[in-house]
């Protein structure tokens, strides 16, 4: 487990992107064709981190450790060494690769309710995953989900509507987090980065319009800066008040 810098103290854990993403769809495979030839041809940016060999080997090591009892015990002991009240960014890269691994992490969340689990953006109390089937399977065993992990169901998964309906019903799920196409001018102006960026209002209106067209009843356009997202400095993605609301970001057409 790595630590962040002193200004933003957090711990981070990643494993190999792609290889540890059983739910990956269009993000990993070009043309949404899940064949070995198409592997790595989607839009996932995590592979860029492999420019740094140390990052690749750390992810590889974690992927291997997670696959054995002894390896998981080692990760658990490191997890328990995290000082009280800190934040762990769980899966900055990679995702829950198996039922056993998902249960392992959720059990650790239960064991340390003081540790706030965060997604890749570093915001505490929630995460993003495309491993929907694993969440459904674990839920079917009667598993009680930890309070320090709220799931945002990410788009780009390989699973279909049936699985999506099921994962959205789980107690641990806040709602969907999707990417929708918007005009290039918003991307160029970086309107998606914060409310004070040029055309932010128009950008968010365009995102909401797209969500409406897609049939989402409860909609919210991500303003881009998690610290400046909704009232009371709450983060929409981690807010109980936002359960059942589809949150979207704009990507260019
Ligand atoms: S909706 Fe809010 S909390 Fe979620 S990613 Fe966007 S800015 Fe961050």
CSV table of C-alpha atoms and ligand atoms in Angstrom, one decimal:
chain,number,residue,atom,x,y,z
A,1,UNK,CA,0.0,0.0,0.0
A,2,UNK,CA,1.4,3.4,-1.0
A,3,UNK,CA,0.9,6.6,0.8
A,4,UNK,CA,0.0,9.9,-0.8
A,5,UNK,CA,1.9,13.2,-0.3
A,6,UNK,CA,1.8,15.2,2.9
A,7,UNK,CA,-0.7,17.7,1.6
A,8,UNK,CA,-3.2,15.0,0.7
A,9,UNK,CA,-2.5,12.1,3.1
A,10,UNK,CA,-4.1,9.0,1.8
A,11,UNK,CA,-3.2,5.4,1.2
A,12,UNK,CA,-3.7,3.8,-2.2
A,13,UNK,CA,-4.1,0.3,-3.5
A,14,UNK,CA,-4.1,-0.8,-7.2
A,15,UNK,CA,-3.8,-4.1,-9.1
A,16,UNK,CA,-3.3,-4.7,-12.8
A,17,UNK,CA,-5.9,-2.9,-14.9
A,18,UNK,CA,-7.6,-5.1,-17.5
A,19,UNK,CA,-6.4,-8.4,-16.1
A,20,UNK,CA,-8.1,-7.6,-12.8
A,21,UNK,CA,-11.3,-6.1,-14.3
A,22,UNK,CA,-13.7,-9.0,-14.9
A,23,UNK,CA,-16.6,-6.6,-15.7
A,24,UNK,CA,-14.6,-4.5,-18.2
A,25,UNK,CA,-16.5,-3.9,-21.5
A,26,UNK,CA,-16.1,-1.0,-23.9
A,27,UNK,CA,-13.5,0.6,-21.6
A,28,UNK,CA,-11.1,-2.2,-22.3
A,29,UNK,CA,-12.2,-3.8,-25.5
A,30,UNK,CA,-12.4,-1.8,-28.8
A,31,UNK,CA,-15.8,-2.1,-30.6
A,32,UNK,CA,-17.2,-3.8,-27.5
A,33,UNK,CA,-16.1,-7.2,-28.9
A,34,UNK,CA,-14.7,-9.2,-26.0
A,35,UNK,CA,-12.0,-11.1,-27.9
A,36,UNK,CA,-8.3,-11.4,-27.0
A,37,UNK,CA,-7.4,-9.5,-30.1
A,38,UNK,CA,-9.4,-6.5,-28.9
A,39,UNK,CA,-8.0,-6.5,-25.4
A,40,UNK,CA,-6.5,-3.1,-24.4
A,41,UNK,CA,-8.1,-1.3,-27.4
A,42,UNK,CA,-10.8,0.5,-25.4
A,43,UNK,CA,-10.5,3.9,-23.7
A,44,UNK,CA,-9.1,2.8,-20.3
A,45,UNK,CA,-6.3,5.2,-19.4
A,46,UNK,CA,-4.9,3.1,-16.6
A,47,UNK,CA,-2.4,1.4,-18.9
A,48,UNK,CA,-0.6,4.8,-19.3
A,49,UNK,CA,0.8,4.2,-15.8
A,50,UNK,CA,2.9,1.4,-17.2
A,51,UNK,CA,5.3,3.9,-18.6
A,52,UNK,CA,6.7,3.7,-15.1
A,53,UNK,CA,8.0,0.2,-14.5
A,54,UNK,CA,7.7,0.5,-10.7
A,55,UNK,CA,4.0,1.2,-11.0
A,56,UNK,CA,3.5,-1.9,-13.2
A,57,UNK,CA,5.4,-4.2,-11.0
A,58,UNK,CA,3.6,-2.9,-7.8
A,59,UNK,CA,0.3,-3.7,-9.5
A,60,UNK,CA,1.5,-7.1,-10.7
A,61,UNK,CA,2.7,-7.9,-7.2
A,62,UNK,CA,-0.7,-6.9,-5.7
A,63,UNK,CA,-2.6,-9.0,-8.3
A,64,UNK,CA,-0.5,-12.0,-7.4
A,65,UNK,CA,-0.7,-11.5,-3.6
A,66,UNK,CA,-4.5,-11.2,-3.8
A,67,UNK,CA,-4.7,-14.6,-5.4
A,68,UNK,CA,-3.4,-16.6,-2.4
A,69,UNK,CA,-4.3,-16.8,1.2
A,70,UNK,CA,-0.8,-16.0,2.4
A,71,UNK,CA,-0.7,-13.0,0.0
A,72,UNK,CA,-4.0,-11.7,1.3
A,73,UNK,CA,-2.8,-12.1,4.9
A,74,UNK,CA,0.2,-9.9,4.0
A,75,UNK,CA,-2.1,-7.2,2.4
A,76,UNK,CA,-4.4,-7.4,5.5
A,77,UNK,CA,-1.5,-6.9,7.9
A,78,UNK,CA,-0.5,-3.8,5.9
A,79,UNK,CA,-4.1,-2.6,5.9
A,80,UNK,CA,-4.3,-2.9,9.7
A,81,UNK,CA,-1.1,-0.8,10.0
A,82,UNK,CA,-2.9,2.2,8.4
A,83,UNK,CA,-3.2,4.9,11.2
A,84,UNK,CA,-6.8,5.5,12.5
A,85,UNK,CA,-9.1,7.7,10.5
A,86,UNK,CA,-7.1,7.7,7.3
A,87,UNK,CA,-8.4,7.3,3.7
A,88,UNK,CA,-7.6,4.4,1.5
A,89,UNK,CA,-8.1,4.8,-2.2
A,90,UNK,CA,-9.1,1.3,-3.2
A,91,UNK,CA,-8.4,0.4,-6.8
A,92,UNK,CA,-7.0,3.6,-8.3
A,93,UNK,CA,-6.3,1.0,-11.0
A,94,UNK,CA,-7.8,-2.4,-11.4
A,95,UNK,CA,-11.0,-3.7,-9.8
A,96,UNK,CA,-12.3,-6.5,-7.7
A,97,UNK,CA,-11.2,-9.6,-9.6
A,98,UNK,CA,-13.1,-12.4,-7.9
A,99,UNK,CA,-15.8,-13.1,-5.3
A,100,UNK,CA,-13.1,-14.1,-2.8
A,101,UNK,CA,-11.2,-10.8,-3.3
A,102,UNK,CA,-14.4,-8.7,-3.1
A,103,UNK,CA,-15.3,-10.4,0.2
A,104,UNK,CA,-11.7,-10.0,1.5
A,105,UNK,CA,-11.9,-6.2,0.9
A,106,UNK,CA,-15.4,-5.8,2.3
A,107,UNK,CA,-14.4,-7.8,5.4
A,108,UNK,CA,-11.5,-5.5,5.9
A,109,UNK,CA,-13.8,-2.5,5.6
A,110,UNK,CA,-16.0,-4.0,8.4
A,111,UNK,CA,-12.9,-4.6,10.5
A,112,UNK,CA,-11.7,-0.9,10.3
A,113,UNK,CA,-14.8,1.3,10.2
A,114,UNK,CA,-12.5,4.2,11.0
A,115,UNK,CA,-10.8,3.9,7.6
A,116,UNK,CA,-12.6,5.7,4.8
A,117,UNK,CA,-12.6,3.8,1.6
A,118,UNK,CA,-12.3,6.0,-1.5
A,119,UNK,CA,-12.5,5.7,-5.2
A,120,UNK,CA,-9.8,6.7,-7.6
A,121,UNK,CA,-10.6,10.4,-7.1
A,122,UNK,CA,-9.6,10.1,-3.5
A,123,UNK,CA,-12.9,11.1,-2.1
A,124,UNK,CA,-13.8,9.1,1.0
A,125,UNK,CA,-16.8,6.8,1.6
A,126,UNK,CA,-17.4,5.4,-1.8
A,127,UNK,CA,-16.0,3.7,-4.8
A,128,UNK,CA,-16.7,2.8,-8.4
A,129,UNK,CA,-16.7,-0.7,-9.9
A,130,UNK,CA,-17.7,-2.5,-13.0
A,131,UNK,CA,-17.5,-5.9,-11.3
A,132,UNK,CA,-21.3,-5.9,-10.9
A,133,UNK,CA,-21.7,-9.7,-11.0
A,134,UNK,CA,-19.4,-10.2,-8.1
A,135,UNK,CA,-21.4,-7.7,-6.0
A,136,UNK,CA,-24.6,-9.5,-6.9
A,137,UNK,CA,-23.1,-12.9,-6.1
A,138,UNK,CA,-21.8,-11.7,-2.7
A,139,UNK,CA,-25.2,-10.1,-1.9
A,140,UNK,CA,-27.0,-13.4,-2.6
A,141,UNK,CA,-25.0,-15.0,0.2
A,142,UNK,CA,-26.7,-12.6,2.6
A,143,UNK,CA,-23.6,-10.6,3.0
A,144,UNK,CA,-24.0,-7.4,5.2
A,145,UNK,CA,-22.3,-4.5,3.4
A,146,UNK,CA,-20.0,-2.2,5.3
A,147,UNK,CA,-21.1,1.4,5.9
A,148,UNK,CA,-17.8,2.8,4.7
A,149,UNK,CA,-18.2,1.7,1.1
A,150,UNK,CA,-20.9,3.0,-1.2
A,151,UNK,CA,-20.9,1.7,-4.7
A,152,UNK,CA,-21.2,3.8,-7.8
A,153,UNK,CA,-22.1,1.5,-10.7
A,154,UNK,CA,-19.8,2.6,-13.5
A,155,UNK,CA,-20.6,2.6,-17.2
A,156,UNK,CA,-18.4,0.7,-19.6
A,157,UNK,CA,-19.2,-2.6,-18.1
A,158,UNK,CA,-19.6,-5.8,-20.2
A,159,UNK,CA,-22.8,-6.8,-18.3
A,160,UNK,CA,-26.3,-6.2,-19.5
A,161,UNK,CA,-29.6,-4.6,-18.3
A,162,UNK,CA,-30.5,-7.6,-16.1
A,163,UNK,CA,-27.3,-7.3,-14.1
A,164,UNK,CA,-27.5,-3.6,-14.0
A,165,UNK,CA,-31.1,-3.7,-12.5
A,166,UNK,CA,-29.9,-6.2,-9.9
A,167,UNK,CA,-26.7,-4.3,-8.8
A,168,UNK,CA,-28.7,-1.1,-8.6
A,169,UNK,CA,-31.0,-2.8,-6.0
A,170,UNK,CA,-28.2,-3.7,-3.6
A,171,UNK,CA,-27.9,-2.0,-0.2
A,172,UNK,CA,-24.4,-1.0,-0.9
A,173,UNK,CA,-25.2,0.8,-4.2
A,174,UNK,CA,-25.8,4.5,-4.4
A,175,UNK,CA,-26.6,4.6,-8.2
A,176,UNK,CA,-25.2,4.8,-11.7
A,177,UNK,CA,-22.2,6.9,-12.7
A,178,UNK,CA,-22.1,7.2,-16.5
A,179,UNK,CA,-20.3,9.0,-19.3
A,180,UNK,CA,-22.4,10.8,-21.9
A,181,UNK,CA,-21.2,12.5,-25.2
A,182,UNK,CA,-21.2,16.3,-25.2
A,183,UNK,CA,-20.1,19.0,-27.7
A,184,UNK,CA,-16.3,19.3,-28.2
A,185,UNK,CA,-16.4,23.0,-27.1
A,186,UNK,CA,-17.1,22.0,-23.5
A,187,UNK,CA,-14.1,19.6,-23.5
A,188,UNK,CA,-11.9,22.3,-25.0
A,189,UNK,CA,-13.0,24.9,-22.4
A,190,UNK,CA,-12.6,22.3,-19.6
A,191,UNK,CA,-16.1,23.1,-18.6
A,192,UNK,CA,-16.3,19.7,-16.9
A,193,UNK,CA,-13.6,20.6,-14.3
A,194,UNK,CA,-15.5,22.9,-11.9
A,195,UNK,CA,-18.5,25.2,-11.6
A,196,UNK,CA,-16.3,28.3,-12.2
A,197,UNK,CA,-14.9,27.1,-15.5
A,198,UNK,CA,-16.2,28.7,-18.8
A,199,UNK,CA,-19.6,27.3,-19.9
A,200,UNK,CA,-19.9,25.1,-16.9
A,201,UNK,CA,-23.7,25.8,-16.6
A,202,UNK,CA,-24.3,25.1,-20.3
A,203,UNK,CA,-22.2,22.0,-20.0
A,204,UNK,CA,-24.1,20.6,-17.1
A,205,UNK,CA,-27.4,21.5,-18.9
A,206,UNK,CA,-26.2,19.5,-21.9
A,207,UNK,CA,-25.3,16.5,-19.7
A,208,UNK,CA,-28.7,16.6,-18.0
A,209,UNK,CA,-30.4,16.8,-21.4
A,210,UNK,CA,-28.5,13.8,-22.6
A,211,UNK,CA,-29.5,11.8,-19.4
A,212,UNK,CA,-33.1,12.8,-20.0
A,213,UNK,CA,-32.9,11.5,-23.6
A,214,UNK,CA,-31.5,8.3,-22.3
A,215,UNK,CA,-34.5,7.9,-20.0
A,216,UNK,CA,-32.9,8.5,-16.6
A,217,UNK,CA,-35.5,10.0,-14.3
A,218,UNK,CA,-33.4,11.3,-11.5
A,219,UNK,CA,-30.4,13.1,-12.9
A,220,UNK,CA,-27.3,15.0,-11.8
A,221,UNK,CA,-24.5,16.4,-13.9
A,222,UNK,CA,-21.1,16.1,-12.2
A,223,UNK,CA,-19.7,19.6,-11.8
A,224,UNK,CA,-16.1,18.2,-11.8
A,225,UNK,CA,-14.7,19.3,-8.5
A,226,UNK,CA,-15.7,16.9,-5.7
A,227,UNK,CA,-15.0,19.5,-3.0
A,228,UNK,CA,-17.4,21.9,-4.7
A,229,UNK,CA,-20.1,19.4,-5.8
A,230,UNK,CA,-23.4,19.7,-3.7
A,231,UNK,CA,-24.4,21.7,-0.6
A,232,UNK,CA,-22.7,21.3,2.7
A,233,UNK,CA,-19.5,20.2,0.9
A,234,UNK,CA,-21.0,16.8,0.4
A,235,UNK,CA,-19.9,14.7,-2.5
A,236,UNK,CA,-22.8,13.5,-4.7
A,237,UNK,CA,-21.1,10.2,-5.4
A,238,UNK,CA,-20.9,9.4,-1.7
A,239,UNK,CA,-24.1,10.9,-0.5
A,240,UNK,CA,-27.0,8.9,0.9
A,241,UNK,CA,-29.3,11.7,-0.4
A,242,UNK,CA,-28.2,10.8,-3.9
A,243,UNK,CA,-29.3,7.2,-3.8
A,244,UNK,CA,-31.1,6.3,-7.1
A,245,UNK,CA,-29.8,9.4,-8.9
A,246,UNK,CA,-27.8,8.9,-12.1
A,247,UNK,CA,-24.7,11.0,-12.1
A,248,UNK,CA,-23.0,11.7,-15.4
A,249,UNK,CA,-19.9,13.3,-16.8
A,250,UNK,CA,-19.5,14.5,-20.4
A,251,UNK,CA,-17.0,13.0,-22.8
A,252,UNK,CA,-16.5,14.3,-26.3
A,253,UNK,CA,-18.4,12.7,-29.2
B,1,LIG,S1,-20.5,14.1,-8.9
B,1,LIG,FE1,-19.5,15.3,-7.4
B,1,LIG,S2,-18.5,13.7,-6.0
B,1,LIG,FE2,-19.1,12.7,-7.9
B,1,LIG,S3,-17.2,12.8,-9.2
B,1,LIG,FE3,-18.5,14.6,-9.7
B,1,LIG,S4,-17.8,16.2,-8.4
B,1,LIG,FE4,-17.0,14.3,-7.5
